Coordinates of C-alpha atoms in Angstrom, one line a residue:
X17 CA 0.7 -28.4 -14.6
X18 CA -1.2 -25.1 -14.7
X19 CA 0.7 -21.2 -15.2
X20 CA 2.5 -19.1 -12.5
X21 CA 1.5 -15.2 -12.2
X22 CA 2.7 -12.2 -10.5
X23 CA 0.9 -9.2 -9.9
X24 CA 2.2 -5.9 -8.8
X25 CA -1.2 -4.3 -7.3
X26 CA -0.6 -0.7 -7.7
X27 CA -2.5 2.3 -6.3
X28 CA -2.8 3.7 -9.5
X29 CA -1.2 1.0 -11.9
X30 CA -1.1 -2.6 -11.8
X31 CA 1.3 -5.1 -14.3
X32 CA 1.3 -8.8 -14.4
X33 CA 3.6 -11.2 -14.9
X34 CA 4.3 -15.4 -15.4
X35 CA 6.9 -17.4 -16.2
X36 CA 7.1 -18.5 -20.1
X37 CA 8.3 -21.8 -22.3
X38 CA 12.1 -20.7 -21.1
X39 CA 11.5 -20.5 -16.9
X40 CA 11.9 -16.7 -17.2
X41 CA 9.8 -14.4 -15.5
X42 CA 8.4 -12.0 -18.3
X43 CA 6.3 -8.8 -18.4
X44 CA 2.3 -9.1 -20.3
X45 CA 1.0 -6.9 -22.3
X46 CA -2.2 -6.4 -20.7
X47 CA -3.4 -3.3 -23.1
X48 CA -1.2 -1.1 -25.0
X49 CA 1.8 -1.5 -22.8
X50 CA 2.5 -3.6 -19.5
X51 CA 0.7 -1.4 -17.5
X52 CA -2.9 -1.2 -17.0
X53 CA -4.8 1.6 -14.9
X54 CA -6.0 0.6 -11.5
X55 CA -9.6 2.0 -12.5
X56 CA -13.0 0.8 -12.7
X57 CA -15.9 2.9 -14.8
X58 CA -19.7 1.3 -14.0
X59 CA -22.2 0.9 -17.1
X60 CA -24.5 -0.1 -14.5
X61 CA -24.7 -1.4 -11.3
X62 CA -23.6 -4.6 -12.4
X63 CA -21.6 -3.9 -15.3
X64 CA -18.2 -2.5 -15.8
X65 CA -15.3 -1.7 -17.7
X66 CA -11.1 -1.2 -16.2
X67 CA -7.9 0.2 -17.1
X68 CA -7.1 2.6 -19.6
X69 CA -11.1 2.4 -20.9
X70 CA -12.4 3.8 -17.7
X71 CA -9.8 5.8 -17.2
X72 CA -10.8 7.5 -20.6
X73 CA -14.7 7.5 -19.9
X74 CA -13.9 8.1 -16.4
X75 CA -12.2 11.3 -17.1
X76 CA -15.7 12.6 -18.9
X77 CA -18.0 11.4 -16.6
X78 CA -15.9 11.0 -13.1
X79 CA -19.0 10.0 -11.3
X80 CA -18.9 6.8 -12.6
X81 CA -15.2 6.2 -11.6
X82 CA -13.6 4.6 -8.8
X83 CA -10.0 4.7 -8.5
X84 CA -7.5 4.8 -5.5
X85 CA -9.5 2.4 -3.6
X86 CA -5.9 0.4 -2.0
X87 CA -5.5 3.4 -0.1
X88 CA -9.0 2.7 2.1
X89 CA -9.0 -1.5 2.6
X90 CA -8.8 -0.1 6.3
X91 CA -11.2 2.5 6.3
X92 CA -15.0 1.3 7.8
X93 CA -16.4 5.2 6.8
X94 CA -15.2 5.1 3.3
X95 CA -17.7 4.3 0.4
X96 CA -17.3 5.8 -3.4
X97 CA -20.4 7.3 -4.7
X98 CA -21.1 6.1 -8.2
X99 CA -23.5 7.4 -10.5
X100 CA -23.0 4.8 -13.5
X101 CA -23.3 5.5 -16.9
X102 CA -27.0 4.4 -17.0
X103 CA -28.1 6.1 -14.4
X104 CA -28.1 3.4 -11.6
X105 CA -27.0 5.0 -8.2
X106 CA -24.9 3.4 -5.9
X107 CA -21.7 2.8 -3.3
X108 CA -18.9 0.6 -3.2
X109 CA -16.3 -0.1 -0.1
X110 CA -13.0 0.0 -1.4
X111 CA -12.2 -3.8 -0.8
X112 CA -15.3 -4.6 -2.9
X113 CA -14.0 -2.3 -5.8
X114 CA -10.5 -4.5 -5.2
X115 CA -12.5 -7.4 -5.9
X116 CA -13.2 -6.6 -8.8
X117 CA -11.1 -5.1 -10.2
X118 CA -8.6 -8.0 -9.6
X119 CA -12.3 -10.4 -11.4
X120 CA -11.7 -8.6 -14.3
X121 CA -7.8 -8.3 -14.7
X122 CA -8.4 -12.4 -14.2
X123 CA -10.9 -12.4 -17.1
X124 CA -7.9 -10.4 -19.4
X125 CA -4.9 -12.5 -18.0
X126 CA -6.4 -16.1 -18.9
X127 CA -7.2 -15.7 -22.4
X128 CA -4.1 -14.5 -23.1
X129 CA -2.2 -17.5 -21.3
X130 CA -3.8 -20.2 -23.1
X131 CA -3.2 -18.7 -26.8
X132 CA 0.2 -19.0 -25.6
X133 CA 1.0 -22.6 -23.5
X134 CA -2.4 -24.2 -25.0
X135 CA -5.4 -24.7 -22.3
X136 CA -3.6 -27.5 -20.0
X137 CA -0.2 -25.3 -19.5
X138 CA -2.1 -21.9 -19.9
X139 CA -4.8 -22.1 -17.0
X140 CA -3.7 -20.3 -14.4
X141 CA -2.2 -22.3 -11.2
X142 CA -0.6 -20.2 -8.8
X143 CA -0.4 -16.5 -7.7
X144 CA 1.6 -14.4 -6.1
X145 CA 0.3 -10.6 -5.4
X146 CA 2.3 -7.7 -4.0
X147 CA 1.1 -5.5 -1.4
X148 CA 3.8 -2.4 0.4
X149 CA 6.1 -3.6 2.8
X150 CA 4.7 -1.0 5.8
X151 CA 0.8 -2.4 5.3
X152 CA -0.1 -3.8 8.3
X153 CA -2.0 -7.4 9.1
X154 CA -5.5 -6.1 8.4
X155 CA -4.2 -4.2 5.1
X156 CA -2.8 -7.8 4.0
X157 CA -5.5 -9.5 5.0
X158 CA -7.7 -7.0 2.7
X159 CA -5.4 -7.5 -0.3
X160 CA -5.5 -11.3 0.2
X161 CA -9.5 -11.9 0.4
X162 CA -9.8 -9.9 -2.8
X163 CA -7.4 -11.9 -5.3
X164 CA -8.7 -15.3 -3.4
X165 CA -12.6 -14.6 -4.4
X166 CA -11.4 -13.2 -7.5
X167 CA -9.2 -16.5 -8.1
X168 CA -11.8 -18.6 -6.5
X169 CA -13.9 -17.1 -10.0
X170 CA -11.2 -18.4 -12.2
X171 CA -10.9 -21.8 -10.9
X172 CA -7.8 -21.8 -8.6
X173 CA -6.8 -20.9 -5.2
X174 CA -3.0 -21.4 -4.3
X175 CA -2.5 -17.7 -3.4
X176 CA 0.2 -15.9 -2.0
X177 CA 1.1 -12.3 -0.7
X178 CA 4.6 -10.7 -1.7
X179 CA 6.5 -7.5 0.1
X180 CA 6.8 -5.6 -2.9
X181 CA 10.5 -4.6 -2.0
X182 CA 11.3 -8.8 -1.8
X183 CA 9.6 -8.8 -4.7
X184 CA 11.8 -6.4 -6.8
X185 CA 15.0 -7.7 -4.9
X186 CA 14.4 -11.5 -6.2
X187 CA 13.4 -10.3 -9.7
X188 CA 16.9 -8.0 -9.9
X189 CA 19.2 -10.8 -7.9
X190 CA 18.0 -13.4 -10.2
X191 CA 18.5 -11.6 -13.1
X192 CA 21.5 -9.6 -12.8
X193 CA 23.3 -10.9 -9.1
X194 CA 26.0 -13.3 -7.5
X195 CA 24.9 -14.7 -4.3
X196 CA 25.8 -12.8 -1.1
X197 CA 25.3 -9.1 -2.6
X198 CA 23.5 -6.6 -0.7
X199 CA 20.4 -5.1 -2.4
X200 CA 18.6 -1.9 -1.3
X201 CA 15.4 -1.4 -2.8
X202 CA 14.2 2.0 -3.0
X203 CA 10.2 1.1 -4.1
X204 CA 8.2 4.1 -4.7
X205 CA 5.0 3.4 -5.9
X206 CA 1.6 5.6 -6.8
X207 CA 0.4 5.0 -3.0
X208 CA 3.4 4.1 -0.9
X209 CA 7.0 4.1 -0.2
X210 CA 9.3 1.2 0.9
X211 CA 13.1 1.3 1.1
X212 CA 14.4 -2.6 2.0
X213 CA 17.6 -3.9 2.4
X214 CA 17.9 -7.9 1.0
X215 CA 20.5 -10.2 0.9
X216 CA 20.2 -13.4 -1.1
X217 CA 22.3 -16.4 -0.2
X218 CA 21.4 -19.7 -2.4
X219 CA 17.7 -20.2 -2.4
X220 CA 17.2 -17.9 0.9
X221 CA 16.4 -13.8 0.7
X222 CA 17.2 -12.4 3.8
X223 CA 15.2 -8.7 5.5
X224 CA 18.1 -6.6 6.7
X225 CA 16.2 -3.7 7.1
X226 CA 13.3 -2.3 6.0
X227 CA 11.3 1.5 6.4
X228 CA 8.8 3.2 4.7
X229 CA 5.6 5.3 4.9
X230 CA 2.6 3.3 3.6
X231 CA 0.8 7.3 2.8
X232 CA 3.7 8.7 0.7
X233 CA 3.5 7.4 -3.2
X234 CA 3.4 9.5 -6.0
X235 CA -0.2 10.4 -5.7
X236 CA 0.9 12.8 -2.5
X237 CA 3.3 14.5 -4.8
X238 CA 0.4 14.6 -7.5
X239 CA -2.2 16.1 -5.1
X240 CA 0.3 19.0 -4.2
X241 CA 0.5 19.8 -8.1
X242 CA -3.5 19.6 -8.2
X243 CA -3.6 21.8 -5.4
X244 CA -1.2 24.7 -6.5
X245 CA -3.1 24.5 -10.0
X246 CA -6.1 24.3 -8.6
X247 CA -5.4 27.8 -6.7
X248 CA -4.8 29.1 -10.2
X249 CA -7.7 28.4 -11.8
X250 CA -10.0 29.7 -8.9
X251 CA -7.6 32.8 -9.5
X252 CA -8.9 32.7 -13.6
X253 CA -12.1 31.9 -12.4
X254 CA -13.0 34.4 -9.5
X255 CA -13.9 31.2 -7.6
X256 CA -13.7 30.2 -4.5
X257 CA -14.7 26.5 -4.4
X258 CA -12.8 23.7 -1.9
X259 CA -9.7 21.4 -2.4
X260 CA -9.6 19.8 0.3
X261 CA -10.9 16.2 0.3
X262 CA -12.8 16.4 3.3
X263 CA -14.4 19.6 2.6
X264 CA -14.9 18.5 -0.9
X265 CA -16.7 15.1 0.4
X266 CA -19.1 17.4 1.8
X267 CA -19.4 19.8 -0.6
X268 CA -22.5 21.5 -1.5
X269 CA -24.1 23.2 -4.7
X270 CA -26.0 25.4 -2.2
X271 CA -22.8 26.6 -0.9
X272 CA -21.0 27.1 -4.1
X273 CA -23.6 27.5 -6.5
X274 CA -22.1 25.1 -9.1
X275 CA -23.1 21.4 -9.9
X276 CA -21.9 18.5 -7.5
X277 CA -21.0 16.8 -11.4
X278 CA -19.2 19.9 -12.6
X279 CA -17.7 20.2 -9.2
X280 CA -16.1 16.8 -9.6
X281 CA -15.7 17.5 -12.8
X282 CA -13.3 20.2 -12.2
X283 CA -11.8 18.1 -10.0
X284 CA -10.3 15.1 -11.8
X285 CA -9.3 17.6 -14.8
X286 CA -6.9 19.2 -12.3
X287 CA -5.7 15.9 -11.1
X288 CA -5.1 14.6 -14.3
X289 CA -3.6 17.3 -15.2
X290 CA -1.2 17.5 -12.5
X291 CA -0.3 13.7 -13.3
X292 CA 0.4 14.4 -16.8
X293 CA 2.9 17.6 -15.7
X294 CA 4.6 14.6 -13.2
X295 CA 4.8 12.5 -16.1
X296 CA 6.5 15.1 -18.4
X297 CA 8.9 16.3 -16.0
X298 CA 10.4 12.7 -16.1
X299 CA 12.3 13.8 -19.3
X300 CA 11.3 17.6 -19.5
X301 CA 12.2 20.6 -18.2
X302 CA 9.0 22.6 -18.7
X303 CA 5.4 21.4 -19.2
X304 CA 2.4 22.9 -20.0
X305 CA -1.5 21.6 -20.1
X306 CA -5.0 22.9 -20.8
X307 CA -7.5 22.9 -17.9
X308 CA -10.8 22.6 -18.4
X309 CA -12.4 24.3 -15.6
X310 CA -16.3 24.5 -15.1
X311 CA -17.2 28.4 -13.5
X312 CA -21.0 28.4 -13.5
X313 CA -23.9 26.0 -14.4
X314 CA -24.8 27.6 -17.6
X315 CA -21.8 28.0 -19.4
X316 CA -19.2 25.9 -21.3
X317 CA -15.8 25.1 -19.1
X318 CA -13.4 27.9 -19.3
X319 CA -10.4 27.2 -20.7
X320 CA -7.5 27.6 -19.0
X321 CA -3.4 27.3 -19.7
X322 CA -1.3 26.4 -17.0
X323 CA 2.5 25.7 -17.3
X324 CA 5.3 25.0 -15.0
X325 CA 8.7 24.8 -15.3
X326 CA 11.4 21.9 -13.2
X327 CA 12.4 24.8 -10.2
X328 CA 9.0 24.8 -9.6
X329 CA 8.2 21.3 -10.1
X330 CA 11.2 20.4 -7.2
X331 CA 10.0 22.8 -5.1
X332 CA 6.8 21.4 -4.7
X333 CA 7.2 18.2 -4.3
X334 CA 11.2 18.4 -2.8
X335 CA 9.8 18.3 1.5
X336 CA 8.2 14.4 0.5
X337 CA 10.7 13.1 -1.6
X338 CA 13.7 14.4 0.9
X339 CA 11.9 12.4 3.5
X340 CA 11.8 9.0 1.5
X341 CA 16.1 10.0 1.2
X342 CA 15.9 10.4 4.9
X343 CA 13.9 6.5 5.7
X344 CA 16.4 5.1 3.3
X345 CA 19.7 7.0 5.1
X346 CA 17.6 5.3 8.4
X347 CA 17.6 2.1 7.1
X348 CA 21.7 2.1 6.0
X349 CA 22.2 3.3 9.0
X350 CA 20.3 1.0 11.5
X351 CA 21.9 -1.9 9.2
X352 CA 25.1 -0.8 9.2
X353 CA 25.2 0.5 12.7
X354 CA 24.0 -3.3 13.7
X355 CA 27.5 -5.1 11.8
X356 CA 24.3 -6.6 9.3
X357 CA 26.1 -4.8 6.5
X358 CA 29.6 -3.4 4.9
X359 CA 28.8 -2.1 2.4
X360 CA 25.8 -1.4 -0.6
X361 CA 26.4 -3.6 -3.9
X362 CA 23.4 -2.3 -6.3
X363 CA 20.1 0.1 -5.3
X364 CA 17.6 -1.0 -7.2
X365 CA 14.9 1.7 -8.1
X366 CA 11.2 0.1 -8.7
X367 CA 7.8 1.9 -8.7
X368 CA 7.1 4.4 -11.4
X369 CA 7.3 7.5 -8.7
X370 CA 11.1 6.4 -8.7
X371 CA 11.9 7.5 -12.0
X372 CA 11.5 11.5 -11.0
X373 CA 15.4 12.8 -11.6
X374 CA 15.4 14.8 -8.5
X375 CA 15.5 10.7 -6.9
X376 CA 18.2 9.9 -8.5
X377 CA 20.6 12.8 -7.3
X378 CA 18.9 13.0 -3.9
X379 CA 20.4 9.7 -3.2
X380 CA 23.4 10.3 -5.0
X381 CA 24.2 12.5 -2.3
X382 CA 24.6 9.9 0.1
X383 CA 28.5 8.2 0.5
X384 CA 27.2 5.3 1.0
X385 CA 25.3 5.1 -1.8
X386 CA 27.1 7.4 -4.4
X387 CA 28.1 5.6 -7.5
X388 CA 25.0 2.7 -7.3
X389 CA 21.8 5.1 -8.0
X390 CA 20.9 4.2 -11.5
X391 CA 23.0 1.6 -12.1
X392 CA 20.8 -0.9 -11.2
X393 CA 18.1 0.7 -13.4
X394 CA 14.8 0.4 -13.3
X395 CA 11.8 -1.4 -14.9
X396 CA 7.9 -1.1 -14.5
X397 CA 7.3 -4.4 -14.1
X398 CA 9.9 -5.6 -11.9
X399 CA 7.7 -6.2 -9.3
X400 CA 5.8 -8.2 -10.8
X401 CA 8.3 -10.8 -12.5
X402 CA 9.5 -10.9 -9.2
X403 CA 6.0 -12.1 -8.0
X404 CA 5.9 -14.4 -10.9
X405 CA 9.4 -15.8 -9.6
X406 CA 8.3 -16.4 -5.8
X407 CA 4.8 -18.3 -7.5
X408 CA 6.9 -20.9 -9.5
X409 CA 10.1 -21.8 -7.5
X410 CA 10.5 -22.6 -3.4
X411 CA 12.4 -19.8 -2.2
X412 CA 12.8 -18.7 1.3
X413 CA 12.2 -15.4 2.8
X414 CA 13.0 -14.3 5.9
X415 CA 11.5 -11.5 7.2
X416 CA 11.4 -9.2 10.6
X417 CA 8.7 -7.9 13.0
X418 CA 8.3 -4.0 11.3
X419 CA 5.9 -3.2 14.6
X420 CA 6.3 -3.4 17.9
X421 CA 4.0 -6.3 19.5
X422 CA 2.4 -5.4 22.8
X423 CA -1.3 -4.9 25.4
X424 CA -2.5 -2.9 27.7
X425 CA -0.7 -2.6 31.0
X426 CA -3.0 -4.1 33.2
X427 CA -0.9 -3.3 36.4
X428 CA -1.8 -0.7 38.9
X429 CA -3.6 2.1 38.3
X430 CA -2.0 3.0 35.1
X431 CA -4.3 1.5 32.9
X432 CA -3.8 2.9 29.1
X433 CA 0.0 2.4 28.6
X434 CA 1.2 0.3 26.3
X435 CA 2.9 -2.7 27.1
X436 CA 5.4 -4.1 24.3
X437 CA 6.2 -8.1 24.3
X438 CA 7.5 -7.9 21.1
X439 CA 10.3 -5.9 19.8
X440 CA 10.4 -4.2 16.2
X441 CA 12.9 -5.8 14.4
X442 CA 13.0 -9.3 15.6
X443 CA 13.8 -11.9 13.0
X444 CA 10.5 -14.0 11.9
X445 CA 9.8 -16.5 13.6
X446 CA 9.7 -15.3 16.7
X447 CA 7.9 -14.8 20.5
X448 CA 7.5 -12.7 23.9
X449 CA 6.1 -13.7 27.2
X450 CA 4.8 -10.9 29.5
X451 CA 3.0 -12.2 32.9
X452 CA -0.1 -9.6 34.5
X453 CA -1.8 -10.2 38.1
X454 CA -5.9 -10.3 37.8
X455 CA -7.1 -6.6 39.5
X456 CA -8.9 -8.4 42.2
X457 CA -9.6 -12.2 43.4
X458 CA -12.8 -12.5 42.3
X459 CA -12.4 -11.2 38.9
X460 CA -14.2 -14.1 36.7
X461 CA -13.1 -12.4 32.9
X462 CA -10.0 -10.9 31.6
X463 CA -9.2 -9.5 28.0
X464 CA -6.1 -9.4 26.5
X465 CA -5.6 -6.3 23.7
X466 CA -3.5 -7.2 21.2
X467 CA -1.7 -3.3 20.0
X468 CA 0.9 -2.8 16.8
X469 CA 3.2 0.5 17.5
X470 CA 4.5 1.8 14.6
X471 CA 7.9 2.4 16.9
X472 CA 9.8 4.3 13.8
X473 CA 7.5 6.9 13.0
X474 CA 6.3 7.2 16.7
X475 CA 8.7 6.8 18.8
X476 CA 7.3 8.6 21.9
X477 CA 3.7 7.3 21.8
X478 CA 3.5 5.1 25.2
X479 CA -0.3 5.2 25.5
X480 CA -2.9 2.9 23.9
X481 CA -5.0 6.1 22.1
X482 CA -1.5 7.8 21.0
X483 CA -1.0 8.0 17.0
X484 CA 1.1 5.3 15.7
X485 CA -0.3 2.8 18.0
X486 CA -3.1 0.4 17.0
X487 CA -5.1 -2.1 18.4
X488 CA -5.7 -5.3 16.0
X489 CA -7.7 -7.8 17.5
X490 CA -8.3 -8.9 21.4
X491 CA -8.6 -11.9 23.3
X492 CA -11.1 -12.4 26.3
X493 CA -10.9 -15.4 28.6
X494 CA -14.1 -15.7 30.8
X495 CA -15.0 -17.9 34.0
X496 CA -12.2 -17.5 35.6
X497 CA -12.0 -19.4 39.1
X498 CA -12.2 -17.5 42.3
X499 CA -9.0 -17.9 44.1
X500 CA -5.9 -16.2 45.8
X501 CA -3.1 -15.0 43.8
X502 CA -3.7 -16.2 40.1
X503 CA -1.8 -14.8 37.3
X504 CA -2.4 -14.1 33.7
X505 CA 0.9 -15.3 31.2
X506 CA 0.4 -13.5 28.0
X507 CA 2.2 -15.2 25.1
X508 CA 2.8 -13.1 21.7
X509 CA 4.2 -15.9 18.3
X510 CA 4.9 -14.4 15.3
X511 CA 4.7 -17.1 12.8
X512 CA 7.7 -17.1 9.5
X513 CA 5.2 -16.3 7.4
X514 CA 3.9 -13.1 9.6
X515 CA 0.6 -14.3 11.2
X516 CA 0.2 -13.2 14.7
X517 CA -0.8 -15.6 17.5
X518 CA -2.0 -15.0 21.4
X519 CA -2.1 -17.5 24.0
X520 CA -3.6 -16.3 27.3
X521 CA -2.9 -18.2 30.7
X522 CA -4.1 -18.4 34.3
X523 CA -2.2 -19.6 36.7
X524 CA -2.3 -20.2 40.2
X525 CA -0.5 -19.7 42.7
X526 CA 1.6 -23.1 42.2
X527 CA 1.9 -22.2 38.6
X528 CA -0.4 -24.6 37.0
X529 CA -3.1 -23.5 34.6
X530 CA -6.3 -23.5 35.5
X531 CA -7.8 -21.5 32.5
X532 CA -6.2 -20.9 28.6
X533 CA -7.5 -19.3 26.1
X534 CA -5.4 -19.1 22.2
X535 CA -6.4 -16.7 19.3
X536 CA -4.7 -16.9 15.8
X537 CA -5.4 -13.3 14.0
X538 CA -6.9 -13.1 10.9
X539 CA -4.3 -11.5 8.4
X540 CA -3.2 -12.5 4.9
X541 CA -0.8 -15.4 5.6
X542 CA 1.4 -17.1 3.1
X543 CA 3.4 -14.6 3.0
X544 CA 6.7 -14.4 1.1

């Protein structure tokens, strides 16, 4: 019987956790502390180093670095430029950095596990890894292929993909909760923010409700820091050199008549500056760093003193973190509106973004929830135990639709509008049946567009191209029969554990089938 792991995937910090000689779910020290940087540094093009290592060397030569890469898994255009430390010169697509990234971690993890439980307990079994409640089917299915070839390296495969909310809910409920108790997860993390409302009854965690904007984590909050330092040291500087990531991605010694390097240079300094000031202002009402900040190509960085006190601090980042209070007042609201809920029994804060005091009294301000902020506490890893948890006991989560399911509108004239099938909201498993006429008799092929609308945080998109609405996969069904009056029956199934299915009909006129077509979409299944 092999080992059980966890692992909290983070943006910008990842933690692992198993279950030890007691059945308890329990934190590893992976470096110094629990937490390891989500980083890679390249020696070479084949050669490589992660966590608090690269971070370090990264910081000194940031051309070598990549970091941030779980923001992109969906992103065909974006490649990192890495110069390594040897010179080799190449690119890397973010789920390839994912990869391995998550090789490595392995490589750290198993040692570890069989100084402990000996080498037939210690080899690692099972895993469960943690991806944001708002990623979408392709963002899963991204997570998922990285941790299987990385597993598939280490010898085992029985891999499975966590909500991080459900996660932290069934790490606190075990822990700490009777059965029946009402848990609201406020999750925000370095890349993302999820606010979920579980209930646990026996061996069963129930989805209330869940929100959340999968490009709001503490790195927004960071970049806004970067950027109003950033505008002083140009100010120190007499500079005039871009911020902006799309401008910088393009940016040009020619243009600003400083290095690409020292450009990039500058860059991270002020980032990781502005992520140290976040950290301080956990406990601190002031904070203060030193900037080095590259002016020319022939002289040594200037150095430069920034410091900032907590007024300024809140008033920078107050607009994002007001709207994670606002998704989380939606959620209690929609819940409570619905008869799901009467009341709140414990908030649970997870992800180290939460921590930030202004959080804490933000939420305090809400009736419903006054009295419960903090006193559920809050722990880096609980994530991750939680993931630990789901990979060595049967437990049963049931989840909702967070999108609305839906095609093309095929009828009429009107040929962009989306169609939904599928409500958002519908408890897993579930299905919707929608049935289309062909555009003339002899029409011999048909596809069928499978769309996602993000209904919450676009509301009024109707057509296919609008924001908010996305199209996943399609479905084409081909030599079709000429005759009068056939019909196409379009079946939506969302399966328990979240994997979307299409089944395409025509029918004729008696309603019997004379053509069928069924696609199963690729996302990361096994979901808890």
């Amino acid at each position: 019987m092999g080992k059980e792991i966890g692992i909290d995937f983070g943006t910008t910090t990842t933690e692992v956790s198993y279950i030890d000689k007691n059945g308890y779910a329990r934190a590893m020290k992976l470096e110094k502390g629990y937490l390891i940087p989500t980083v890679l540094y390249f020696l070479s093009e084949d050669e490589y180093i992660i966590g608090s290592r690269a971070a370090v060397n990264g910081r000194i030569r940031p051309e070598g670095m990549v970091r941030n890469f779980k923001l992109f898994f969906t992103d065909p255009t974006k490649k990192y430029k890495v110069v390594a430390a040897n010179g080799d010169r190449f690119t890397v697509k973010p789920v390839k950095a994912a990869q391995l990234f998550l090789n490595k971690l392995i490589q750290i993890i198993q040692p570890k596990l069989l100084t402990e439980f000996g080498e037939k307990e210690g080899t690692i079994d099972k895993a469960v890894i943690t991806v944001p409640a708002q990623f979408d089917p392709e963002e899963k299915f991204a997570v998922k292929e990285a941790i299987v070839k990385a597993a598939s390296q280490a010898g085992f495969s029985d891999i499975k993909i966590a909500a991080e909310p459900t996660a932290a809910a069934v790490a606190y409920q075990d822990e700490n909760c009777e059965d029946g108790e009402s848990i609201l997860v406020y999750d925000f993390g370095g890349g993302t923010f999820d606010v979920s409302l579980i209930c646990k009854l026996g061996d069963i965690y129930t989805e209330i409700a869940t929100d959340g904007d999968k490009r709001l984590g503490g790195n927004r909050l960071t970049e806004k820091i970067a950027e109003r330092l950033w505008e002083f040291c140009l100010d120190e500087t007499d500079r005039d050199y871009p911020f902006d990531e799309d401008e910088a991605d393009h940016y040009s010694e020619e243009d600003y008549e400083l290095s690409e390097d020292r450009f990039i240079c500058n860059r991270n300094e002020v980032f990781q500056a502005a992520e140290d000031m976040k950290l301080e202002f956990l406990e601190e009402d002031e904070a203060e760093q030193t900037i080095r900040f590259y002016f020319d190509n022939d002289s040594d960085p200037k150095l430069i003193n920034v410091e900032m006190d907590l007024e300024q601090f809140y008033a920078i980042i107050e607009p994002d973190i007001q709207k994670t209070v606002d998704l989380t007042g939606r959620v209690l609201r929609e819940a409570m509106s619905r008869g799901d809920v009467a009341r709140i029994d414990q908030v649970v804060l997870a992800g180290g973004s939460s921590q930030i005091r202004l959080i804490r009294e933000k939420l305090a301000e809400n009736d419903v929830l006054k009295g419960l902020v903090g006193v559920a506490g809050e722990s880096s890893t609980l994530i991750s135990r939680g993931a630990a948890k789901l990979a060595s006991v049967e437990l049963k989560v049931e989840e909702k639709t967070r999108f609305e399911i839906g095609t093309r509108l095929i009828r009429g004239a009107r040929l962009d509008l989306f169609e939904p099938v599928i409500r958002a909201g519908e408890k897993l498993p579930c299905f919707g049946t929608q049935v289309f006429y062909l555009a003339r008799q002899d029409q011999n092929e048909v596809t069928i567009e499978y769309y996602e609308k993000d209904v919450k945080n676009y509301p009024d998109a109707k057509k296919i191209d609008d924001e908010g609405i996305n199209l996943v996969s399609e479905l084409t069904i081909g030599g079709i029969p000429s005759l009068p009056g056939l019909s196409l029956e379009v079946t939506f199934c969302i399966s328990a554990d979240g994997t979307p299915e299409v089944t395409a009909k025509i029918k004729d006129q008696l309603g019997q089938t004379v053509k069928a077509e069924h696609l199963t979409v690729t996302k990361g299944g096994n979901l808890y």
